[in-house]
CSV table of C-alpha atoms in Angstrom, one decimal:
chain,number,residue,atom,x,y,z
C,3,UNK,CA,129.8,46.3,118.7
C,4,UNK,CA,127.4,45.3,121.6
C,5,UNK,CA,128.4,48.0,123.5
C,6,UNK,CA,128.3,50.9,121.5
C,7,UNK,CA,125.8,53.6,122.4
C,8,UNK,CA,124.0,55.9,119.8
C,9,UNK,CA,125.2,59.4,120.5
C,10,UNK,CA,123.2,61.6,118.2
C,11,UNK,CA,120.5,62.2,120.6
C,12,UNK,CA,121.8,65.4,121.8
C,13,UNK,CA,122.2,66.7,118.0
C,14,UNK,CA,118.5,65.7,117.7
C,15,UNK,CA,117.5,67.8,120.8
C,16,UNK,CA,119.7,70.7,119.3
C,17,UNK,CA,117.7,70.2,116.2
C,18,UNK,CA,114.1,70.2,117.5
C,19,UNK,CA,115.2,73.3,119.2
C,20,UNK,CA,115.9,75.1,116.3
C,21,UNK,CA,112.7,74.3,114.6
C,22,UNK,CA,111.2,76.5,117.6
C,23,UNK,CA,114.1,79.4,117.1
C,24,UNK,CA,113.3,79.3,113.7
C,25,UNK,CA,109.8,80.5,114.4
C,26,UNK,CA,111.2,83.6,115.8
C,27,UNK,CA,110.5,85.7,112.8
C,28,UNK,CA,108.5,88.9,112.5
C,29,UNK,CA,105.6,87.4,110.0
C,30,UNK,CA,105.0,84.6,112.4
C,31,UNK,CA,105.0,86.7,115.9
C,32,UNK,CA,103.2,89.4,114.0
C,33,UNK,CA,100.4,86.6,113.0
C,34,UNK,CA,100.3,85.7,116.6
C,35,UNK,CA,100.0,89.2,118.0
C,36,UNK,CA,97.2,89.8,115.4
C,37,UNK,CA,95.3,86.7,116.3
C,38,UNK,CA,95.6,87.3,120.2
C,39,UNK,CA,94.4,91.1,119.6
C,40,UNK,CA,91.5,90.1,117.6
C,41,UNK,CA,90.3,87.5,120.1
C,42,UNK,CA,90.6,89.8,123.0
C,43,UNK,CA,88.7,92.7,121.0
C,44,UNK,CA,85.9,90.3,120.1
C,45,UNK,CA,85.2,89.8,123.8
C,46,UNK,CA,85.7,93.1,124.7
C,47,UNK,CA,83.3,94.4,122.2
C,48,UNK,CA,80.7,91.7,123.2
C,49,UNK,CA,81.2,92.5,127.0
C,50,UNK,CA,80.6,95.9,126.7
C,51,UNK,CA,77.5,95.5,124.3
C,52,UNK,CA,76.1,93.3,126.7
C,53,UNK,CA,76.9,94.9,129.5
C,54,UNK,CA,75.2,98.4,128.2
C,55,UNK,CA,72.3,96.1,127.1
C,56,UNK,CA,72.0,94.5,130.5
C,57,UNK,CA,72.4,90.6,129.4
C,58,UNK,CA,75.7,89.0,128.5
C,59,UNK,CA,76.0,86.0,126.2
C,60,UNK,CA,77.1,83.2,128.2
C,61,UNK,CA,79.9,82.6,126.1
C,62,UNK,CA,81.4,86.0,127.3
C,63,UNK,CA,80.2,86.2,130.7
C,64,UNK,CA,81.9,82.7,131.8
C,65,UNK,CA,85.1,84.1,130.6
C,66,UNK,CA,85.8,85.2,134.1
C,67,UNK,CA,86.6,81.8,135.0
C,68,UNK,CA,90.0,80.8,133.9
C,69,UNK,CA,89.3,77.3,132.7
C,70,UNK,CA,86.4,79.0,130.6
C,71,UNK,CA,88.8,81.3,129.1
C,72,UNK,CA,91.3,78.8,128.1
C,73,UNK,CA,88.5,76.9,126.5
C,74,UNK,CA,87.4,79.9,124.7
C,75,UNK,CA,91.1,80.5,123.5
C,76,UNK,CA,91.4,76.9,122.5
C,77,UNK,CA,88.5,77.7,120.5
C,78,UNK,CA,89.7,80.9,118.6
C,79,UNK,CA,93.0,78.8,117.9
C,80,UNK,CA,90.6,75.8,116.2
C,81,UNK,CA,88.8,78.1,114.1
C,82,UNK,CA,89.5,80.6,111.3
C,83,UNK,CA,92.2,82.9,113.6
C,84,UNK,CA,94.1,79.6,114.1
C,85,UNK,CA,94.0,78.8,110.5
C,86,UNK,CA,95.1,81.8,109.3
C,87,UNK,CA,98.0,81.8,111.7
C,88,UNK,CA,99.0,78.4,110.7
C,89,UNK,CA,98.9,79.2,107.1
C,90,UNK,CA,101.4,81.7,108.3
C,91,UNK,CA,103.9,79.9,110.1
C,92,UNK,CA,103.7,77.1,107.4
C,93,UNK,CA,104.6,79.5,104.9
C,94,UNK,CA,107.3,81.3,106.4
C,95,UNK,CA,109.0,78.1,107.6
C,96,UNK,CA,108.5,75.2,105.3
C,97,UNK,CA,107.1,77.3,102.7
C,98,UNK,CA,110.4,79.7,102.6
C,99,UNK,CA,112.8,76.8,102.8
C,100,UNK,CA,111.3,74.8,100.0
C,101,UNK,CA,111.1,78.4,97.8
C,102,UNK,CA,114.5,79.2,98.6
C,103,UNK,CA,116.0,76.1,97.8
C,104,UNK,CA,117.4,75.1,101.2
C,105,UNK,CA,115.3,72.0,101.6
C,106,UNK,CA,118.1,69.9,99.7
C,107,UNK,CA,120.8,71.2,102.2
C,108,UNK,CA,118.5,70.0,105.4
C,109,UNK,CA,118.6,66.6,103.6
C,110,UNK,CA,122.3,66.4,103.8
C,111,UNK,CA,122.2,66.6,107.4
C,112,UNK,CA,119.0,64.7,107.7
C,113,UNK,CA,117.8,62.2,104.9
C,114,UNK,CA,114.9,61.7,106.9
C,115,UNK,CA,112.1,63.4,105.5
C,116,UNK,CA,109.7,62.2,108.3
C,117,UNK,CA,112.0,63.4,111.0
C,118,UNK,CA,112.2,66.8,109.4
C,119,UNK,CA,108.5,67.2,108.6
C,120,UNK,CA,107.8,66.0,112.3
C,121,UNK,CA,110.1,68.6,113.6
C,122,UNK,CA,108.4,71.4,111.6
C,123,UNK,CA,105.1,70.2,112.5
C,124,UNK,CA,105.9,69.7,116.3
C,125,UNK,CA,107.3,72.9,116.5
C,126,UNK,CA,104.1,74.7,114.7
C,127,UNK,CA,102.3,72.9,117.5
C,128,UNK,CA,104.1,74.0,120.2
C,129,UNK,CA,103.8,77.5,118.9
C,130,UNK,CA,99.8,76.9,119.1
C,131,UNK,CA,99.7,75.3,122.6
C,132,UNK,CA,101.7,78.5,123.6
C,133,UNK,CA,99.5,81.1,121.8
C,134,UNK,CA,96.3,79.2,123.4
C,135,UNK,CA,97.6,79.4,127.0
C,136,UNK,CA,98.8,83.0,126.5
C,137,UNK,CA,95.4,84.1,124.9
C,138,UNK,CA,93.2,82.0,127.6
C,139,UNK,CA,95.1,84.0,130.4
C,140,UNK,CA,94.8,87.3,128.8
C,141,UNK,CA,90.9,86.8,128.1
C,142,UNK,CA,90.4,86.0,132.0
C,143,UNK,CA,92.7,89.1,132.9
C,144,UNK,CA,90.3,91.1,130.4
C,145,UNK,CA,87.4,89.6,131.5
C,146,UNK,CA,88.0,89.8,135.3
C,147,UNK,CA,88.8,93.6,134.8
C,148,UNK,CA,85.8,94.4,132.5
C,149,UNK,CA,83.9,92.6,135.3
C,150,UNK,CA,84.7,95.4,137.7
C,151,UNK,CA,84.7,98.3,135.2
C,152,UNK,CA,81.5,97.8,133.5
C,153,UNK,CA,79.5,95.4,135.5
C,154,UNK,CA,75.9,94.2,133.9
C,155,UNK,CA,73.2,95.7,135.6
C,156,UNK,CA,69.9,94.5,134.4
C,157,UNK,CA,67.8,97.5,132.8
C,158,UNK,CA,64.5,98.1,134.1
C,159,UNK,CA,61.3,97.0,131.6
C,160,UNK,CA,58.7,99.8,131.5
C,161,UNK,CA,55.8,99.0,134.2
C,162,UNK,CA,53.8,99.4,130.8
C,163,UNK,CA,55.5,96.3,129.8
C,164,UNK,CA,55.3,94.3,133.0
C,165,UNK,CA,51.9,94.4,134.2
C,166,UNK,CA,52.6,97.3,136.4
C,167,UNK,CA,55.7,95.9,138.1
C,168,UNK,CA,59.1,96.7,137.5
C,169,UNK,CA,60.9,93.9,136.1
C,170,UNK,CA,64.5,93.7,136.0
C,171,UNK,CA,65.8,90.8,133.8
C,172,UNK,CA,68.6,88.6,135.1
C,173,UNK,CA,71.7,87.9,132.8
C,174,UNK,CA,71.8,84.7,130.9
C,175,UNK,CA,73.1,81.8,133.0
C,176,UNK,CA,76.7,81.5,132.9
C,177,UNK,CA,78.3,78.1,131.2
C,178,UNK,CA,81.3,78.1,133.1
C,179,UNK,CA,83.9,75.2,132.2
C,180,UNK,CA,86.0,72.8,134.3
C,181,UNK,CA,89.2,72.2,134.0
C,182,UNK,CA,88.5,68.6,132.4
C,183,UNK,CA,86.5,70.7,129.5
C,184,UNK,CA,89.4,73.1,129.0
C,185,UNK,CA,92.1,70.4,128.6
C,186,UNK,CA,89.6,68.6,126.3
C,187,UNK,CA,89.3,72.0,124.1
C,188,UNK,CA,92.8,72.5,124.3
C,189,UNK,CA,93.5,68.5,122.8
C,190,UNK,CA,90.6,69.1,120.3
C,191,UNK,CA,92.5,72.3,119.3
C,192,UNK,CA,95.7,70.9,118.7
C,193,UNK,CA,94.1,67.9,116.5
C,194,UNK,CA,92.6,70.7,114.5
C,195,UNK,CA,95.8,72.5,114.2
C,196,UNK,CA,97.6,69.4,113.0
C,197,UNK,CA,94.9,69.0,110.1
C,198,UNK,CA,95.9,73.1,109.3
C,199,UNK,CA,99.3,72.1,109.7
C,200,UNK,CA,99.2,69.4,107.5
C,201,UNK,CA,97.3,71.1,104.6
C,202,UNK,CA,99.8,73.9,104.6
C,203,UNK,CA,102.7,71.5,104.5
C,204,UNK,CA,101.1,69.5,101.6
C,205,UNK,CA,100.6,72.8,99.9
C,206,UNK,CA,104.2,73.9,100.4
C,207,UNK,CA,105.4,70.3,99.3
C,208,UNK,CA,103.5,70.8,96.2
C,209,UNK,CA,103.9,74.2,95.1
C,210,UNK,CA,107.3,75.4,97.0
C,211,UNK,CA,105.7,78.8,97.0
C,212,UNK,CA,105.0,81.0,100.4
C,213,UNK,CA,102.4,82.6,98.6
C,214,UNK,CA,101.2,79.0,97.4
C,215,UNK,CA,101.3,77.7,100.9
C,216,UNK,CA,99.2,80.5,102.1
C,217,UNK,CA,96.6,80.4,99.3
C,218,UNK,CA,96.2,76.5,99.3
C,219,UNK,CA,96.7,76.1,103.1
C,220,UNK,CA,93.7,78.4,103.8
C,221,UNK,CA,91.6,78.4,100.4
C,222,UNK,CA,89.9,75.2,100.7
C,223,UNK,CA,88.3,75.6,103.9
C,224,UNK,CA,87.2,79.3,103.0
C,225,UNK,CA,85.8,78.5,99.9
C,226,UNK,CA,83.9,75.6,101.3
C,227,UNK,CA,82.4,77.3,104.2
C,228,UNK,CA,79.1,78.1,102.6
C,229,UNK,CA,78.2,74.6,101.9
C,230,UNK,CA,77.8,74.1,105.7
C,231,UNK,CA,74.4,75.7,105.1
C,232,UNK,CA,73.4,72.5,102.5
C,233,UNK,CA,72.8,68.9,103.3
C,234,UNK,CA,76.4,68.5,102.7
C,235,UNK,CA,77.2,69.9,105.8
C,236,UNK,CA,78.1,66.5,108.0
C,237,UNK,CA,80.5,65.7,105.2
C,238,UNK,CA,82.6,68.9,105.9
C,239,UNK,CA,85.5,69.7,108.2
C,240,UNK,CA,83.9,73.0,109.5
C,241,UNK,CA,81.0,70.8,110.9
C,242,UNK,CA,83.5,68.3,112.2
C,243,UNK,CA,85.2,71.2,114.0
C,244,UNK,CA,81.9,72.4,115.5
C,245,UNK,CA,81.1,69.0,116.5
C,246,UNK,CA,84.4,68.0,118.3
C,247,UNK,CA,84.6,71.6,120.1
C,248,UNK,CA,81.0,71.8,121.0
C,249,UNK,CA,81.0,75.1,119.7
C,250,UNK,CA,78.3,77.4,120.7
C,251,UNK,CA,76.1,78.0,117.7
C,252,UNK,CA,75.0,81.2,118.9
C,253,UNK,CA,78.7,82.7,119.1
C,254,UNK,CA,80.0,81.5,115.9
C,255,UNK,CA,80.2,84.2,113.3
C,256,UNK,CA,80.6,87.0,116.6
C,257,UNK,CA,82.9,85.7,119.0
C,258,UNK,CA,84.4,82.3,116.8
C,259,UNK,CA,85.0,83.0,112.9
C,260,UNK,CA,83.4,79.8,111.8
C,261,UNK,CA,80.0,78.5,110.2
C,262,UNK,CA,76.5,79.2,112.1
C,263,UNK,CA,75.5,75.9,111.5
C,264,UNK,CA,74.4,74.3,114.9
C,265,UNK,CA,76.6,71.6,116.0
C,266,UNK,CA,75.4,68.0,116.0
C,267,UNK,CA,76.0,66.3,119.6
C,268,UNK,CA,78.4,63.8,118.1
C,269,UNK,CA,82.0,64.8,119.1
C,270,UNK,CA,83.7,61.3,118.5
C,271,UNK,CA,82.6,61.2,115.2
C,272,UNK,CA,83.9,64.8,114.4
C,273,UNK,CA,87.0,63.8,116.2
C,274,UNK,CA,87.7,60.7,114.3
C,275,UNK,CA,86.7,62.4,111.0
C,276,UNK,CA,89.1,65.2,111.6
C,277,UNK,CA,92.0,62.7,112.9
C,278,UNK,CA,91.4,60.6,109.5
C,279,UNK,CA,91.8,63.7,107.2
C,280,UNK,CA,94.7,65.2,109.5
C,281,UNK,CA,96.8,61.9,108.7
C,282,UNK,CA,95.7,61.8,105.2
C,283,UNK,CA,97.2,65.3,104.7
C,284,UNK,CA,100.4,64.4,106.7
C,285,UNK,CA,101.3,61.6,104.9
C,286,UNK,CA,100.5,63.6,101.5
C,287,UNK,CA,103.1,66.1,102.9
C,288,UNK,CA,105.5,63.8,103.5
C,289,UNK,CA,105.3,62.1,100.4
C,290,UNK,CA,105.3,65.5,98.4
C,291,UNK,CA,108.7,66.5,100.5
C,292,UNK,CA,110.4,62.9,99.7
C,293,UNK,CA,109.7,63.2,96.1
C,294,UNK,CA,112.3,64.0,93.8
C,295,UNK,CA,110.7,67.4,92.8
C,296,UNK,CA,111.3,68.8,96.3
C,297,UNK,CA,115.1,68.0,96.0
C,298,UNK,CA,115.9,70.2,92.9
C,299,UNK,CA,117.1,73.6,93.4
C,300,UNK,CA,114.3,76.3,92.5
C,301,UNK,CA,114.3,77.1,88.5
């Protein structure tokens, strides 16, 4: 009928909200808290070490600015901490659903696999966005407190090393981010998170196992990490991530667990490469979830 309106909109909104509620599990929140605590611990350690030495790294000293702290949180969620968190989220969500044999039950209520997959990916991205914002605010509050409790006092160089005059070195220049740069970093981190989610989703669709999702979701990027020091580096996602986010090379493996290869000034190339790989992985996950194998009960 021409005047008939489609009514399941409320049910669809409820289903999307249900995916978010499904993330309220001990493993997911435990992994989120661990990621936030590790990010804070790294910053506090580097701050106190730099304050004692008299010179702070710009990547750390700039965190007293809220946009810089939000950018730093985005960098954390786009590198190893975010990768591990995403693997836990997908494994305890989609991986558990497939391993427990409840995927076919979901298909009885919603046969559009693309919608089911989009809901789970969207919920994971929403969790990542919330985690980035919370982490950024906590980094800003922590460094603001550290600036008062442990201010940087440049140490004097003995006269014999400065021609008879006492020299007090200044801290390194602060590289504060603008709000636009913070928003760009968060957007880039969400794109990278989509890649992580898609890879873990593909692993879950192929293996139907929580442990397998964790292993295959994280393993490929960890195994290929040493290759960034070889000529193949420009063709690796690790390098694309560093390029897209413009990660400071001196802070990598200290403040951010990622490669130490200096990024090339080509964020557009890195972004396009990441978007392409993420799209391929997402389509692969959709195809795997749509396959007959994913519909059969667990043997």
